Amino acid sequence: MAEEDIPTWEEVARRYGRFLYSVAYRLTGNADDAQDLVQEVLLRVRRGLSSYQPGSMEGWLSRIATNAFLDDVRRRNRRPVELLPEDLDRSAPGAPSADEALAAAVLSDDVQTALSRLPEEFRVAVVLCDVVGLSYAEIADRLGVPTGTVRSRIHRGRTMLRHALAGGAR
Amino acid sequence: MTFAEHPGDLLSAYIDGELSAGETAAIEGHLVGCPACRDELTATSWARQAMRRLPELELPFGVVERVLARERAKFLPVAWAGAAAAAVALAFLSLAAPQSATPPTVGRMVQVHAASTGGDPVSGLAPVAVPASFSK
C-alpha cells in the first residue's frame, strides 16, 4: 500500500477525534476519564502510526482505545466487578463536571447514565458491540474471553440497561 | 434443535445475527409459543437500539493540543541537548584545527579593493594611500 495512504498523526487526531472520544466516553462513563483515555490513545497512535496497515482506521483506533482502557482498569483495579443494584436510579453520586454536563446535554443522557453505571465488564462488552460495532468473535478476541462469555455479557448488559431505563431513567 | 427452557442470553445473539442457522431456527420455534421470551426480545431490541442511537460526541477543545504540548515538552530537552552538544563540538574543532592561514588585515583588504576598482567609484579620484595604521 502506498505510503501516502497512511495519514499523519495530526490528521488522525483531527479526523477521528470525535469517534475516539465517543468510544472513550462510552467505555469510561465520564468526561475526565474519557479525555485521559483519548490522550493516551493519541500518544500510542503517535508511537505506532508507522506500523499501521491501511485498512479500517476506526477498527485500529478502537483496538488501541480498548487496550488502553483495559490496561488502565487492570493497573488501577479501580472497580471490581459487582452486581448492579436492583434499585438503580438516576441520582449519580457527586456533581457532574462542566464537560459531563455538556456531554449529557448533547447525548441521550438517560441511556448514558444507565450505561455509565453498568459494571465494567458488561459495559465494555455492550459498547464494543453496539458503539464500535464489533462481532462477538472480535470482542472475545479483544477481551481474551470465550465467545459464550461475550454473548452472556452483552445480553446481561442490555437487560440491566433496559431495567435501569424502565425503572427510573426514562 | 429446540429449547426446552427460555433461551436467555441467546436472545441478544439472535438479534445480532450471531447464531448458527440451527440455533436461529430453534429460537424462532421457541418464540412462537413463549410470550415471555417475545416480550424479552422486544425489550432487548429496544435497549440495543437505544445504545446504537447514541450520538457521536464532540471532542472537547484542547485535548489534541495537550497531547501535542506534552510531546513537544518531551522532545525539547533532547533538542536542547543536541544543540548544546553541537556547539561544544564546533568550539572544540575550531580550537583544535591548525591555524594554517593568517587572516588578512584591514589594510590589505583595502589595498586589494583599490587595485581592483582603479579608484573611488563615486568620486572618480585615484586611490588614496592606505593609512599606515591599517597596513599593520
mmCIF file of C-alpha atoms in Angstrom:
data_model
loop_
_atom_site.group_PDB
_atom_site.id
_atom_site.type_symbol
_atom_site.label_atom_id
_atom_site.label_comp_id
_atom_site.label_asym_id
_atom_site.label_seq_id
_atom_site.Cartn_x
_atom_site.Cartn_y
_atom_site.Cartn_z
ATOM 1 C CA MET A 1 0.000 0.000 0.000
ATOM 2 C CA ALA A 2 1.288 3.420 -0.852
ATOM 3 C CA GLU A 3 2.824 5.426 1.906
ATOM 4 C CA GLU A 4 0.513 8.364 1.231
ATOM 5 C CA ASP A 5 -2.418 6.253 2.396
ATOM 6 C CA ILE A 6 -1.114 6.459 5.953
ATOM 7 C CA PRO A 7 -2.361 9.703 7.488
ATOM 8 C CA THR A 8 -0.209 11.857 9.681
ATOM 9 C CA TRP A 9 -0.742 11.843 13.403
ATOM 10 C CA GLU A 10 -2.377 15.260 13.309
ATOM 11 C CA GLU A 11 -4.787 14.076 10.630
ATOM 12 C CA VAL A 12 -5.747 11.066 12.723
ATOM 13 C CA ALA A 13 -6.274 13.267 15.753
ATOM 14 C CA ARG A 14 -8.447 15.760 13.886
ATOM 15 C CA ARG A 15 -10.354 13.331 11.703
ATOM 16 C CA TYR A 16 -11.074 10.640 14.269
ATOM 17 C CA GLY A 17 -11.176 12.718 17.442
ATOM 18 C CA ARG A 18 -14.967 12.574 17.685
ATOM 19 C CA PHE A 19 -15.044 8.840 17.137
ATOM 20 C CA LEU A 20 -12.300 8.254 19.685
ATOM 21 C CA TYR A 21 -13.898 10.489 22.275
ATOM 22 C CA SER A 22 -17.289 8.860 21.792
ATOM 23 C CA VAL A 23 -15.863 5.380 22.294
ATOM 24 C CA ALA A 24 -13.800 6.597 25.244
ATOM 25 C CA TYR A 25 -16.786 8.278 26.849
ATOM 26 C CA ARG A 26 -18.949 5.177 26.497
ATOM 27 C CA LEU A 27 -16.192 2.970 27.871
ATOM 28 C CA THR A 28 -15.231 5.119 30.828
ATOM 29 C CA GLY A 29 -18.581 6.684 31.589
ATOM 30 C CA ASN A 30 -17.324 10.175 32.371
ATOM 31 C CA ALA A 31 -15.714 13.136 30.634
ATOM 32 C CA ASP A 32 -12.480 13.346 32.619
ATOM 33 C CA ASP A 33 -11.550 9.709 32.191
ATOM 34 C CA ALA A 34 -12.641 9.862 28.554
ATOM 35 C CA GLN A 35 -10.282 12.765 27.854
ATOM 36 C CA ASP A 36 -7.439 10.990 29.634
ATOM 37 C CA LEU A 37 -8.127 7.899 27.574
ATOM 38 C CA VAL A 38 -8.199 9.851 24.311
ATOM 39 C CA GLN A 39 -4.861 11.425 25.168
ATOM 40 C CA GLU A 40 -3.357 8.045 25.967
ATOM 41 C CA VAL A 41 -4.696 6.626 22.710
ATOM 42 C CA LEU A 42 -3.302 9.531 20.699
ATOM 43 C CA LEU A 43 0.100 9.038 22.290
ATOM 44 C CA ARG A 44 0.008 5.348 21.401
ATOM 45 C CA VAL A 45 -1.109 6.236 17.891
ATOM 46 C CA ARG A 46 1.803 8.643 17.572
ATOM 47 C CA ARG A 47 4.236 5.911 18.545
ATOM 48 C CA GLY A 48 2.614 3.211 16.443
ATOM 49 C CA LEU A 49 1.429 5.013 13.337
ATOM 50 C CA SER A 50 4.341 3.749 11.269
ATOM 51 C CA SER A 51 3.186 0.184 11.891
ATOM 52 C CA TYR A 52 -0.402 0.920 10.873
ATOM 53 C CA GLN A 53 -1.563 -1.206 7.973
ATOM 54 C CA PRO A 54 -4.008 0.779 5.837
ATOM 55 C CA GLY A 55 -7.472 -0.624 6.334
ATOM 56 C CA SER A 56 -10.050 0.186 8.952
ATOM 57 C CA MET A 57 -8.655 3.139 10.859
ATOM 58 C CA GLU A 58 -11.638 3.090 13.207
ATOM 59 C CA GLY A 59 -11.072 -0.594 13.929
ATOM 60 C CA TRP A 60 -7.407 0.074 14.653
ATOM 61 C CA LEU A 61 -8.205 3.035 16.873
ATOM 62 C CA SER A 62 -10.918 1.196 18.765
ATOM 63 C CA ARG A 63 -8.479 -1.636 19.404
ATOM 64 C CA ILE A 64 -5.950 0.794 20.830
ATOM 65 C CA ALA A 65 -8.659 2.507 22.872
ATOM 66 C CA THR A 66 -9.943 -0.771 24.268
ATOM 67 C CA ASN A 67 -6.444 -1.963 25.119
ATOM 68 C CA ALA A 68 -5.579 1.331 26.782
ATOM 69 C CA PHE A 69 -8.822 1.257 28.733
ATOM 70 C CA LEU A 70 -8.319 -2.339 29.863
ATOM 71 C CA ASP A 71 -4.684 -1.613 30.765
ATOM 72 C CA ASP A 72 -5.897 1.209 32.938
ATOM 73 C CA VAL A 73 -8.550 -0.961 34.540
ATOM 74 C CA ARG A 74 -6.007 -3.659 35.325
ATOM 75 C CA ARG A 75 -3.464 -1.161 36.603
ATOM 76 C CA ARG A 76 -5.815 0.684 38.854
ATOM 77 C CA ASN A 77 -8.121 -2.196 39.576
ATOM 78 C CA ARG A 78 -10.423 0.633 40.346
ATOM 79 C CA ARG A 79 -13.775 -1.002 40.049
ATOM 80 C CA PRO A 80 -14.156 -4.661 40.973
ATOM 81 C CA VAL A 81 -16.993 -6.485 39.297
ATOM 82 C CA GLU A 82 -20.181 -6.040 41.226
ATOM 83 C CA LEU A 83 -23.781 -6.786 40.616
ATOM 84 C CA LEU A 84 -25.925 -3.896 39.560
ATOM 85 C CA PRO A 85 -28.164 -2.819 42.430
ATOM 86 C CA GLU A 86 -31.818 -3.611 41.937
ATOM 87 C CA ASP A 87 -32.887 -0.056 42.609
ATOM 88 C CA LEU A 88 -30.642 1.620 40.077
ATOM 89 C CA ASP A 89 -31.841 5.173 39.796
ATOM 90 C CA ARG A 90 -30.772 8.363 38.081
ATOM 91 C CA SER A 91 -29.116 10.040 41.041
ATOM 92 C CA ALA A 92 -25.414 9.729 40.294
ATOM 93 C CA PRO A 93 -23.176 10.490 43.264
ATOM 94 C CA GLY A 94 -21.324 13.788 43.160
ATOM 95 C CA ALA A 95 -21.862 16.824 40.988
ATOM 96 C CA PRO A 96 -21.092 16.384 37.303
ATOM 97 C CA SER A 97 -18.231 18.369 35.814
ATOM 98 C CA ALA A 98 -18.913 21.055 33.218
ATOM 99 C CA ASP A 99 -17.791 18.730 30.445
ATOM 100 C CA GLU A 100 -20.006 15.956 31.694
ATOM 101 C CA ALA A 101 -22.937 18.320 31.896
ATOM 102 C CA LEU A 102 -22.251 19.485 28.354
ATOM 103 C CA ALA A 103 -21.937 15.945 27.053
ATOM 104 C CA ALA A 104 -25.087 14.897 28.864
ATOM 105 C CA ALA A 105 -26.984 17.687 27.165
ATOM 106 C CA VAL A 106 -25.757 16.550 23.768
ATOM 107 C CA LEU A 107 -26.289 12.836 24.035
ATOM 108 C CA SER A 108 -29.156 10.725 25.181
ATOM 109 C CA ASP A 109 -28.373 11.311 28.814
ATOM 110 C CA ASP A 110 -30.656 8.677 30.298
ATOM 111 C CA VAL A 111 -29.008 5.949 28.262
ATOM 112 C CA GLN A 112 -25.565 7.273 29.070
ATOM 113 C CA THR A 113 -26.383 7.451 32.778
ATOM 114 C CA ALA A 114 -27.571 3.886 32.800
ATOM 115 C CA LEU A 115 -24.593 2.787 30.714
ATOM 116 C CA SER A 116 -22.129 4.548 32.999
ATOM 117 C CA ARG A 117 -23.481 2.651 35.961
ATOM 118 C CA LEU A 118 -23.161 -0.775 34.423
ATOM 119 C CA PRO A 119 -20.444 -2.948 35.907
ATOM 120 C CA GLU A 120 -17.367 -2.515 33.780
ATOM 121 C CA GLU A 121 -17.235 -5.934 32.155
ATOM 122 C CA PHE A 122 -20.820 -5.615 30.922
ATOM 123 C CA ARG A 123 -20.382 -2.023 29.816
ATOM 124 C CA VAL A 124 -17.282 -2.839 27.780
ATOM 125 C CA ALA A 125 -18.979 -5.753 26.018
ATOM 126 C CA VAL A 126 -22.051 -3.693 25.155
ATOM 127 C CA VAL A 127 -20.015 -0.721 23.967
ATOM 128 C CA LEU A 128 -17.771 -2.838 21.766
ATOM 129 C CA CYS A 129 -20.849 -4.438 20.235
ATOM 130 C CA ASP A 130 -23.248 -1.515 19.903
ATOM 131 C CA VAL A 131 -20.966 1.522 19.647
ATOM 132 C CA VAL A 132 -17.834 0.160 17.997
ATOM 133 C CA GLY A 133 -19.742 -2.451 16.000
ATOM 134 C CA LEU A 134 -17.512 -5.468 16.602
ATOM 135 C CA SER A 135 -18.671 -9.039 16.147
ATOM 136 C CA TYR A 136 -18.844 -11.380 19.135
ATOM 137 C CA ALA A 137 -15.730 -13.190 17.919
ATOM 138 C CA GLU A 138 -13.822 -9.908 17.675
ATOM 139 C CA ILE A 139 -14.933 -8.878 21.151
ATOM 140 C CA ALA A 140 -13.920 -12.268 22.528
ATOM 141 C CA ASP A 141 -10.512 -11.902 20.916
ATOM 142 C CA ARG A 142 -10.064 -8.400 22.217
ATOM 143 C CA LEU A 143 -11.105 -9.210 25.767
ATOM 144 C CA GLY A 144 -9.464 -12.613 25.874
ATOM 145 C CA VAL A 145 -12.629 -14.435 26.909
ATOM 146 C CA PRO A 146 -14.714 -17.176 25.240
ATOM 147 C CA THR A 147 -17.456 -16.175 22.813
ATOM 148 C CA GLY A 148 -20.035 -17.628 25.175
ATOM 149 C CA THR A 149 -18.910 -15.174 27.842
ATOM 150 C CA VAL A 150 -19.277 -12.290 25.393
ATOM 151 C CA ARG A 151 -22.760 -13.484 24.498
ATOM 152 C CA SER A 152 -23.717 -13.593 28.156
ATOM 153 C CA ARG A 153 -22.201 -10.212 28.994
ATOM 154 C CA ILE A 154 -23.914 -8.466 26.119
ATOM 155 C CA HIS A 155 -27.305 -9.882 26.937
ATOM 156 C CA ARG A 156 -26.984 -9.231 30.640
ATOM 157 C CA GLY A 157 -25.676 -5.739 29.952
ATOM 158 C CA ARG A 158 -28.656 -4.938 27.753
ATOM 159 C CA THR A 159 -31.012 -6.428 30.327
ATOM 160 C CA MET A 160 -29.522 -4.207 33.041
ATOM 161 C CA LEU A 161 -29.804 -1.214 30.738
ATOM 162 C CA ARG A 162 -33.448 -1.745 29.969
ATOM 163 C CA HIS A 163 -34.278 -2.355 33.630
ATOM 164 C CA ALA A 164 -32.430 0.818 34.574
ATOM 165 C CA LEU A 165 -34.143 2.847 31.867
ATOM 166 C CA ALA A 166 -37.573 1.435 32.621
ATOM 167 C CA GLY A 167 -37.118 1.763 36.365
ATOM 168 C CA GLY A 168 -36.250 5.411 36.662
ATOM 169 C CA ALA A 169 -34.100 6.798 33.949
ATOM 170 C CA ARG A 170 -36.841 7.178 31.414
ATOM 171 C CA MET B 1 -32.960 -28.417 17.785
ATOM 172 C CA THR B 2 -35.425 -26.910 20.231
ATOM 173 C CA PHE B 3 -35.216 -25.053 23.517
ATOM 174 C CA ALA B 4 -36.963 -26.764 26.400
ATOM 175 C CA GLU B 5 -36.215 -23.704 28.545
ATOM 176 C CA HIS B 6 -36.010 -20.000 27.776
ATOM 177 C CA PRO B 7 -33.014 -19.185 25.591
ATOM 178 C CA GLY B 8 -31.961 -16.278 27.821
ATOM 179 C CA ASP B 9 -28.534 -14.998 26.747
ATOM 180 C CA LEU B 10 -29.052 -16.287 23.252
ATOM 181 C CA LEU B 11 -31.727 -13.682 22.579
ATOM 182 C CA SER B 12 -29.173 -10.903 22.136
ATOM 183 C CA ALA B 13 -27.052 -13.123 19.939
ATOM 184 C CA TYR B 14 -30.185 -13.860 17.917
ATOM 185 C CA ILE B 15 -30.881 -10.157 17.425
ATOM 186 C CA ASP B 16 -27.252 -9.557 16.491
ATOM 187 C CA GLY B 17 -27.254 -12.354 13.932
ATOM 188 C CA GLU B 18 -24.555 -14.210 15.853
ATOM 189 C CA LEU B 19 -26.223 -17.635 15.949
ATOM 190 C CA SER B 20 -25.931 -20.603 13.659
ATOM 191 C CA ALA B 21 -28.821 -21.463 11.370
ATOM 192 C CA GLY B 22 -29.811 -24.289 13.689
ATOM 193 C CA GLU B 23 -29.804 -22.094 16.794
ATOM 194 C CA THR B 24 -31.747 -19.401 14.979
ATOM 195 C CA ALA B 25 -34.427 -21.855 13.894
ATOM 196 C CA ALA B 26 -34.639 -23.244 17.429
ATOM 197 C CA ILE B 27 -35.089 -19.799 18.952
ATOM 198 C CA GLU B 28 -37.732 -18.862 16.435
ATOM 199 C CA GLY B 29 -39.540 -22.062 17.215
ATOM 200 C CA HIS B 30 -39.441 -21.258 20.901
ATOM 201 C CA LEU B 31 -40.619 -17.694 20.429
ATOM 202 C CA VAL B 32 -43.776 -18.845 18.702
ATOM 203 C CA GLY B 33 -45.027 -20.440 21.886
ATOM 204 C CA CYS B 34 -43.441 -18.226 24.553
ATOM 205 C CA PRO B 35 -44.921 -14.745 25.127
ATOM 206 C CA ALA B 36 -42.427 -14.071 27.922
ATOM 207 C CA CYS B 37 -39.483 -14.547 25.567
ATOM 208 C CA ARG B 38 -41.177 -12.466 22.897
ATOM 209 C CA ASP B 39 -41.521 -9.649 25.429
ATOM 210 C CA GLU B 40 -37.895 -10.049 26.438
ATOM 211 C CA LEU B 41 -36.858 -9.997 22.808
ATOM 212 C CA THR B 42 -38.758 -6.755 22.235
ATOM 213 C CA ALA B 43 -37.288 -5.111 25.341
ATOM 214 C CA THR B 44 -33.772 -6.273 24.482
ATOM 215 C CA SER B 45 -34.124 -4.932 20.961
ATOM 216 C CA TRP B 46 -35.199 -1.613 22.405
ATOM 217 C CA ALA B 47 -32.150 -1.421 24.680
ATOM 218 C CA ARG B 48 -29.914 -2.349 21.762
ATOM 219 C CA GLN B 49 -31.430 0.382 19.614
ATOM 220 C CA ALA B 50 -31.079 2.898 22.427
ATOM 221 C CA MET B 51 -27.360 2.152 22.567
ATOM 222 C CA ARG B 52 -26.932 2.293 18.822
ATOM 223 C CA ARG B 53 -28.714 5.617 18.584
ATOM 224 C CA LEU B 54 -26.300 7.310 20.955
ATOM 225 C CA PRO B 55 -24.815 10.230 19.037
ATOM 226 C CA GLU B 56 -21.152 10.773 18.357
ATOM 227 C CA LEU B 57 -19.653 13.257 20.788
ATOM 228 C CA GLU B 58 -17.625 16.350 20.052
ATOM 229 C CA LEU B 59 -14.056 16.066 21.245
ATOM 230 C CA PRO B 60 -13.569 18.863 23.807
ATOM 231 C CA PHE B 61 -11.229 21.585 22.638
ATOM 232 C CA GLY B 62 -7.703 21.285 23.949
ATOM 233 C CA VAL B 63 -7.351 17.511 24.152
ATOM 234 C CA VAL B 64 -5.295 17.222 20.971
ATOM 235 C CA GLU B 65 -3.352 20.371 21.827
ATOM 236 C CA ARG B 66 -2.427 18.969 25.241
ATOM 237 C CA VAL B 67 -1.015 15.843 23.634
ATOM 238 C CA LEU B 68 0.979 17.955 21.203
ATOM 239 C CA ALA B 69 2.322 20.109 24.026
ATOM 240 C CA ARG B 70 3.225 17.017 26.017
ATOM 241 C CA GLU B 71 5.108 15.554 23.086
ATOM 242 C CA ARG B 72 6.942 18.805 22.429
ATOM 243 C CA ALA B 73 7.896 19.087 26.084
ATOM 244 C CA LYS B 74 9.273 15.577 25.947
ATOM 245 C CA PHE B 75 11.443 16.263 22.927
ATOM 246 C CA LEU B 76 12.509 19.810 23.815
ATOM 247 C CA PRO B 77 15.239 18.820 26.314
ATOM 248 C CA VAL B 78 16.578 16.363 23.747
ATOM 249 C CA ALA B 79 16.693 19.113 21.137
ATOM 250 C CA TRP B 80 18.465 21.491 23.502
ATOM 251 C CA ALA B 81 20.955 18.813 24.487
ATOM 252 C CA GLY B 82 21.639 18.150 20.817
ATOM 253 C CA ALA B 83 22.181 21.806 20.082
ATOM 254 C CA ALA B 84 24.480 22.182 23.078
ATOM 255 C CA ALA B 85 26.493 19.147 22.057
ATOM 256 C CA ALA B 86 26.831 20.512 18.535
ATOM 257 C CA ALA B 87 28.037 23.866 19.864
ATOM 258 C CA VAL B 88 30.638 22.207 22.079
ATOM 259 C CA ALA B 89 31.828 20.079 19.189
ATOM 260 C CA LEU B 90 32.154 23.120 16.927
ATOM 261 C CA ALA B 91 34.111 25.038 19.554
ATOM 262 C CA PHE B 92 36.410 22.090 20.089
ATOM 263 C CA LEU B 93 37.032 21.669 16.381
ATOM 264 C CA SER B 94 37.756 25.353 15.850
ATOM 265 C CA LEU B 95 40.322 25.318 18.675
ATOM 266 C CA ALA B 96 41.885 22.054 17.658
ATOM 267 C CA ALA B 97 42.126 22.874 13.951
ATOM 268 C CA PRO B 98 45.621 24.095 12.810
ATOM 269 C CA GLN B 99 45.772 27.832 12.124
ATOM 270 C CA SER B 100 47.247 27.461 8.651
ATOM 271 C CA ALA B 101 46.424 30.886 7.301
ATOM 272 C CA THR B 102 46.793 34.295 8.834
ATOM 273 C CA PRO B 103 43.653 36.367 8.480
ATOM 274 C CA PRO B 104 44.170 39.359 6.158
ATOM 275 C CA THR B 105 44.483 42.724 7.765
ATOM 276 C CA VAL B 106 42.085 45.572 7.031
ATOM 277 C CA GLY B 107 44.824 47.438 5.243
ATOM 278 C CA ARG B 108 45.499 44.520 2.947
ATOM 279 C CA MET B 109 41.816 44.259 2.088
ATOM 280 C CA VAL B 110 41.644 47.979 1.264
ATOM 281 C CA GLN B 111 44.670 47.666 -0.989
ATOM 282 C CA VAL B 112 43.188 44.752 -2.848
ATOM 283 C CA HIS B 113 39.902 46.550 -3.287
ATOM 284 C CA ALA B 114 41.551 49.770 -4.525
ATOM 285 C CA ALA B 115 43.666 47.856 -7.013
ATOM 286 C CA SER B 116 40.667 46.025 -8.371
ATOM 287 C CA THR B 117 38.447 49.083 -8.806
ATOM 288 C CA GLY B 118 41.056 51.507 -10.043
ATOM 289 C CA GLY B 119 39.749 54.307 -7.905
ATOM 290 C CA ASP B 120 36.806 55.550 -5.966
ATOM 291 C CA PRO B 121 33.732 54.638 -7.980
ATOM 292 C CA VAL B 122 31.823 57.649 -6.656
ATOM 293 C CA SER B 123 34.362 60.461 -6.821
ATOM 294 C CA GLY B 124 36.393 59.079 -9.717
ATOM 295 C CA LEU B 125 39.579 60.044 -7.856
ATOM 296 C CA ALA B 126 42.674 57.946 -7.847
ATOM 297 C CA PRO B 127 43.026 55.549 -4.997
ATOM 298 C CA VAL B 128 44.190 57.118 -1.824
ATOM 299 C CA ALA B 129 47.100 55.860 0.078
ATOM 300 C CA VAL B 130 46.307 53.300 2.665
ATOM 301 C CA PRO B 131 46.730 54.728 6.140
ATOM 302 C CA ALA B 132 49.815 53.412 7.716
ATOM 303 C CA SER B 133 47.921 52.229 10.709
ATOM 304 C CA PHE B 134 45.771 49.918 8.502
ATOM 305 C CA SER B 135 48.799 48.333 6.909
ATOM 306 C CA LYS B 136 49.993 46.721 10.062
#
